[in-house]
Amino acid sequence: MCPGSFDPVTNGHLDIVGRASKMFDEVVVAVLINTSKAGLFTVEERQEMLAEVTAPYANVRVDAFQGLLVDFCQANDIGAIVKGVRVAGDFDYELQMAQMNYGLGAIETLFMPTNPKYSFVSSSLIKEVAKWGGDVSPHVPDLVANLLRERLVKP
């Protein structure tokens, strides 16, 4: 599985999903439901975006989860989590999460280095640039670029 907030999904996310889809029979892209944090897009909107942009991958399905990731994995017979790692700070954080997930439910985590052309791309940065009218189209799917313009750019 590839978990995340995906608010919004970026080309970096899609690169990891696409690469994971070549390694596993099925990949679940799961949107974290975080009720304590207001997202730009609702969970349902993020799921719809992900379903559309991952449609070319026949073995990818989109879902959402709330609570412990290991509980979702165990309930859905998922044995591995795939996480993209951009920089050393990502690895430091994700290693702690991986160790906790293994301790809680023996779920393995595989770290996949991000393609260098996406190493600086994050959903937060994309939203910030889009908010000020910057062109984010090289970094997100066309669908997402259009939705960001509709949601953030004031006429």
mmCIF file of C-alpha atoms in Angstrom:
data_model
loop_
_atom_site.group_PDB
_atom_site.id
_atom_site.type_symbol
_atom_site.label_atom_id
_atom_site.label_comp_id
_atom_site.label_asym_id
_atom_site.label_seq_id
_atom_site.Cartn_x
_atom_site.Cartn_y
_atom_site.Cartn_z
ATOM 1 C CA MET A 1 0.000 0.000 0.000
ATOM 2 C CA CYS A 2 0.937 3.605 -0.563
ATOM 3 C CA PRO A 3 -0.586 5.727 2.207
ATOM 4 C CA GLY A 4 -0.699 9.516 2.424
ATOM 5 C CA SER A 5 -2.788 12.628 2.637
ATOM 6 C CA PHE A 6 -2.495 13.336 -1.117
ATOM 7 C CA ASP A 7 -3.719 16.916 -0.646
ATOM 8 C CA PRO A 8 -3.210 17.110 -3.598
ATOM 9 C CA VAL A 9 -1.622 14.192 -5.419
ATOM 10 C CA THR A 10 1.607 15.131 -7.211
ATOM 11 C CA ASN A 11 3.642 13.600 -10.001
ATOM 12 C CA GLY A 12 6.062 12.473 -7.306
ATOM 13 C CA HIS A 13 3.285 10.449 -5.662
ATOM 14 C CA LEU A 14 2.320 8.975 -9.031
ATOM 15 C CA ASP A 15 5.907 8.001 -9.755
ATOM 16 C CA ILE A 16 6.045 5.978 -6.522
ATOM 17 C CA VAL A 17 2.617 4.400 -7.176
ATOM 18 C CA GLY A 18 3.563 3.508 -10.740
ATOM 19 C CA ARG A 19 6.841 1.930 -9.668
ATOM 20 C CA ALA A 20 5.126 0.030 -6.838
ATOM 21 C CA SER A 21 2.495 -1.244 -9.286
ATOM 22 C CA LYS A 22 5.281 -3.035 -11.179
ATOM 23 C CA MET A 23 6.445 -4.773 -7.995
ATOM 24 C CA PHE A 24 3.148 -5.982 -6.505
ATOM 25 C CA ASP A 25 0.044 -7.761 -7.779
ATOM 26 C CA GLU A 26 -2.129 -5.086 -6.145
ATOM 27 C CA VAL A 27 -1.370 -1.640 -4.771
ATOM 28 C CA VAL A 28 -3.810 0.154 -2.487
ATOM 29 C CA VAL A 29 -3.429 3.929 -2.499
ATOM 30 C CA ALA A 30 -5.007 4.947 0.797
ATOM 31 C CA VAL A 31 -5.936 8.491 1.791
ATOM 32 C CA LEU A 32 -5.475 9.253 5.470
ATOM 33 C CA ILE A 33 -8.589 10.694 7.091
ATOM 34 C CA ASN A 34 -7.282 13.251 9.586
ATOM 35 C CA THR A 35 -10.209 14.967 11.293
ATOM 36 C CA SER A 36 -7.896 17.310 13.224
ATOM 37 C CA LYS A 37 -6.480 18.871 10.054
ATOM 38 C CA ALA A 38 -8.507 20.693 7.422
ATOM 39 C CA GLY A 39 -7.316 19.851 3.931
ATOM 40 C CA LEU A 40 -7.661 21.910 0.782
ATOM 41 C CA PHE A 41 -9.599 19.028 -0.778
ATOM 42 C CA THR A 42 -12.010 16.733 1.018
ATOM 43 C CA VAL A 43 -11.092 13.076 1.448
ATOM 44 C CA GLU A 44 -13.705 12.202 -1.164
ATOM 45 C CA GLU A 45 -12.239 14.711 -3.646
ATOM 46 C CA ARG A 46 -8.761 13.299 -3.079
ATOM 47 C CA GLN A 47 -10.050 9.765 -3.634
ATOM 48 C CA GLU A 48 -11.735 10.868 -6.873
ATOM 49 C CA MET A 49 -8.545 12.592 -8.079
ATOM 50 C CA LEU A 50 -6.472 9.535 -7.241
ATOM 51 C CA ALA A 51 -8.917 7.153 -8.921
ATOM 52 C CA GLU A 52 -8.747 9.184 -12.127
ATOM 53 C CA VAL A 53 -4.972 9.664 -12.232
ATOM 54 C CA THR A 54 -4.187 6.044 -11.276
ATOM 55 C CA ALA A 55 -6.697 4.580 -13.762
ATOM 56 C CA PRO A 56 -3.897 3.568 -16.171
ATOM 57 C CA TYR A 57 -2.650 1.114 -13.537
ATOM 58 C CA ALA A 58 -5.014 -1.871 -13.613
ATOM 59 C CA ASN A 59 -3.691 -3.236 -10.317
ATOM 60 C CA VAL A 60 -4.129 -0.019 -8.295
ATOM 61 C CA ARG A 61 -7.184 0.716 -6.196
ATOM 62 C CA VAL A 62 -7.964 3.749 -4.064
ATOM 63 C CA ASP A 63 -9.323 3.665 -0.527
ATOM 64 C CA ALA A 64 -9.295 5.763 2.644
ATOM 65 C CA PHE A 65 -8.495 4.974 6.245
ATOM 66 C CA GLN A 66 -8.670 6.503 9.704
ATOM 67 C CA GLY A 67 -6.737 5.347 12.722
ATOM 68 C CA LEU A 68 -3.705 3.097 12.764
ATOM 69 C CA LEU A 69 -2.240 2.188 9.409
ATOM 70 C CA VAL A 70 -1.381 -1.303 10.672
ATOM 71 C CA ASP A 71 -5.043 -1.932 11.515
ATOM 72 C CA PHE A 72 -6.038 -1.000 7.955
ATOM 73 C CA CYS A 73 -3.287 -3.221 6.552
ATOM 74 C CA GLN A 74 -4.305 -6.187 8.665
ATOM 75 C CA ALA A 75 -8.015 -5.755 7.861
ATOM 76 C CA ASN A 76 -7.197 -5.655 4.128
ATOM 77 C CA ASP A 77 -4.527 -8.392 4.091
ATOM 78 C CA ILE A 78 -1.782 -5.907 3.122
ATOM 79 C CA GLY A 79 1.717 -7.029 4.034
ATOM 80 C CA ALA A 80 3.851 -4.109 2.896
ATOM 81 C CA ILE A 81 3.807 -0.325 2.953
ATOM 82 C CA VAL A 82 5.685 1.550 0.219
ATOM 83 C CA LYS A 83 6.957 5.006 1.122
ATOM 84 C CA GLY A 84 8.711 7.464 -1.154
ATOM 85 C CA VAL A 85 11.727 9.160 0.396
ATOM 86 C CA ARG A 86 12.895 12.519 -0.969
ATOM 87 C CA VAL A 87 15.545 13.618 1.522
ATOM 88 C CA ALA A 88 17.284 12.395 4.669
ATOM 89 C CA GLY A 89 14.667 14.080 6.868
ATOM 90 C CA ASP A 90 11.941 12.010 5.203
ATOM 91 C CA PHE A 91 13.910 8.852 5.925
ATOM 92 C CA ASP A 92 14.442 9.757 9.593
ATOM 93 C CA TYR A 93 10.704 10.258 10.111
ATOM 94 C CA GLU A 94 9.587 7.296 8.007
ATOM 95 C CA LEU A 95 12.062 4.931 9.681
ATOM 96 C CA GLN A 96 10.464 5.623 13.067
ATOM 97 C CA MET A 97 7.017 5.021 11.582
ATOM 98 C CA ALA A 98 8.208 1.813 9.891
ATOM 99 C CA GLN A 99 9.651 0.473 13.114
ATOM 100 C CA MET A 100 6.453 1.273 15.003
ATOM 101 C CA ASN A 101 4.297 -0.333 12.297
ATOM 102 C CA TYR A 102 6.432 -3.452 12.377
ATOM 103 C CA GLY A 103 6.264 -3.554 16.164
ATOM 104 C CA LEU A 104 2.500 -3.120 16.199
ATOM 105 C CA GLY A 105 1.569 -5.494 13.420
ATOM 106 C CA ALA A 106 4.612 -6.996 11.677
ATOM 107 C CA ILE A 107 3.878 -4.882 8.588
ATOM 108 C CA GLU A 108 6.983 -4.338 6.458
ATOM 109 C CA THR A 109 7.858 -0.914 5.040
ATOM 110 C CA LEU A 110 9.790 -0.549 1.797
ATOM 111 C CA PHE A 111 11.513 2.762 1.135
ATOM 112 C CA MET A 112 11.644 3.893 -2.477
ATOM 113 C CA PRO A 113 13.935 6.785 -3.379
ATOM 114 C CA THR A 114 12.084 9.529 -5.195
ATOM 115 C CA ASN A 115 12.985 10.181 -8.803
ATOM 116 C CA PRO A 116 15.374 13.176 -8.587
ATOM 117 C CA LYS A 117 13.119 15.301 -10.789
ATOM 118 C CA TYR A 118 10.477 15.152 -8.025
ATOM 119 C CA SER A 119 12.790 15.447 -5.022
ATOM 120 C CA PHE A 120 11.670 18.978 -4.163
ATOM 121 C CA VAL A 121 7.953 18.490 -4.828
ATOM 122 C CA SER A 122 5.562 18.311 -1.885
ATOM 123 C CA SER A 123 1.821 18.835 -1.665
ATOM 124 C CA SER A 124 2.379 21.768 0.709
ATOM 125 C CA LEU A 125 4.743 23.508 -1.694
ATOM 126 C CA ILE A 126 2.399 22.876 -4.611
ATOM 127 C CA LYS A 127 -0.508 24.486 -2.716
ATOM 128 C CA GLU A 128 1.611 27.483 -1.723
ATOM 129 C CA VAL A 129 2.814 28.136 -5.279
ATOM 130 C CA ALA A 130 -0.687 27.620 -6.723
ATOM 131 C CA LYS A 131 -2.191 29.983 -4.137
ATOM 132 C CA TRP A 132 -0.048 32.799 -5.536
ATOM 133 C CA GLY A 133 -0.883 31.966 -9.141
ATOM 134 C CA GLY A 134 2.326 30.091 -9.929
ATOM 135 C CA ASP A 135 2.368 27.402 -12.601
ATOM 136 C CA VAL A 136 2.397 23.992 -10.927
ATOM 137 C CA SER A 137 1.440 22.075 -14.059
ATOM 138 C CA PRO A 138 4.890 20.442 -14.489
ATOM 139 C CA HIS A 139 4.567 18.917 -11.015
ATOM 140 C CA VAL A 140 0.993 17.620 -10.861
ATOM 141 C CA PRO A 141 -1.388 15.809 -13.219
ATOM 142 C CA ASP A 142 -3.444 18.116 -15.481
ATOM 143 C CA LEU A 143 -6.603 17.295 -13.518
ATOM 144 C CA VAL A 144 -4.982 18.473 -10.296
ATOM 145 C CA ALA A 145 -3.549 21.638 -11.873
ATOM 146 C CA ASN A 146 -7.019 22.577 -13.096
ATOM 147 C CA LEU A 147 -8.641 21.856 -9.722
ATOM 148 C CA LEU A 148 -6.001 23.915 -7.930
ATOM 149 C CA ARG A 149 -6.615 26.858 -10.261
ATOM 150 C CA GLU A 150 -10.362 26.621 -9.651
ATOM 151 C CA ARG A 151 -9.945 26.378 -5.893
ATOM 152 C CA LEU A 152 -7.092 28.803 -5.219
ATOM 153 C CA VAL A 153 -6.533 31.348 -7.959
ATOM 154 C CA LYS A 154 -8.646 34.450 -7.589
ATOM 155 C CA PRO A 155 -9.692 36.217 -10.828
#
